[in-house]
Amino acid sequence: MKKNLIVSVAIFLKDIEDHGFKVWTQVREEEGALYGKWEFPGGKIETGESPEDACRREVHEEVGIMLPSAEKLVLFKYQDYMAPNKNICLYVFISNFKNLPAAKGQWLDISYNEKSTPYEGKIPPINHVIIDELAVYIKKQHAAGLVNLLWQP
């Protein structure tokens, strides 16, 4: 029987421009199928914890920073997917917080045309789906001049 997991992740965005934007990732250091892949900070939601609270906690645990309480996390999407031995329900939050430690990760360039294609084999398969959908969404928001409204309270 497959295990069911509910997970929250944070996608940090910067340099949103006419050709694309950047997302922050870190190398997965835990052993397993995703070892060495670049992924977004996040993890399991604990009992009694909201998806946003879990996201903030996981960022603190994995990245070593406390997101300021005023820092808005926007729920971009809810994604179900089936991994080989588990079913995962994934809450995907986006943020424009940029003060991330360089030693803990790197910024990946995402073009609106290529989307996640340049990172084939370097990121988990589900992240291709998420990045590709995010690229379409951010491109539309940017073209309409609305992207900065995402971060307003």
XYZ file of N, CA and C in Angstrom, residues 116 125-136:
39
model
N 11.321 24.702 -18.064
C 12.218 23.852 -17.262
C 13.123 22.957 -18.101
N 11.078 15.238 -11.440
C 10.088 15.321 -12.523
C 8.898 16.234 -12.213
N 8.367 16.177 -10.996
C 7.206 17.011 -10.670
C 7.554 18.494 -10.750
N 8.811 18.843 -10.513
C 9.190 20.256 -10.580
C 9.160 20.792 -12.009
N 9.301 19.908 -12.997
C 9.135 20.348 -14.388
C 7.702 20.819 -14.605
N 6.745 20.050 -14.114
C 5.330 20.411 -14.247
C 5.076 21.756 -13.572
N 5.564 21.894 -12.346
C 5.331 23.116 -11.570
C 6.001 24.323 -12.224
N 7.260 24.199 -12.605
C 7.978 25.324 -13.227
C 7.329 25.720 -14.546
N 6.925 24.741 -15.345
C 6.313 25.054 -16.634
C 5.001 25.813 -16.451
N 4.181 25.390 -15.481
C 2.932 26.102 -15.202
C 3.218 27.480 -14.613
N 4.215 27.567 -13.754
C 4.588 28.845 -13.152
C 5.079 29.822 -14.221
N 5.839 29.341 -15.187
C 6.342 30.206 -16.260
C 5.192 30.820 -17.056
N 4.186 30.028 -17.362
C 3.018 30.540 -18.093
C 2.304 31.599 -17.251
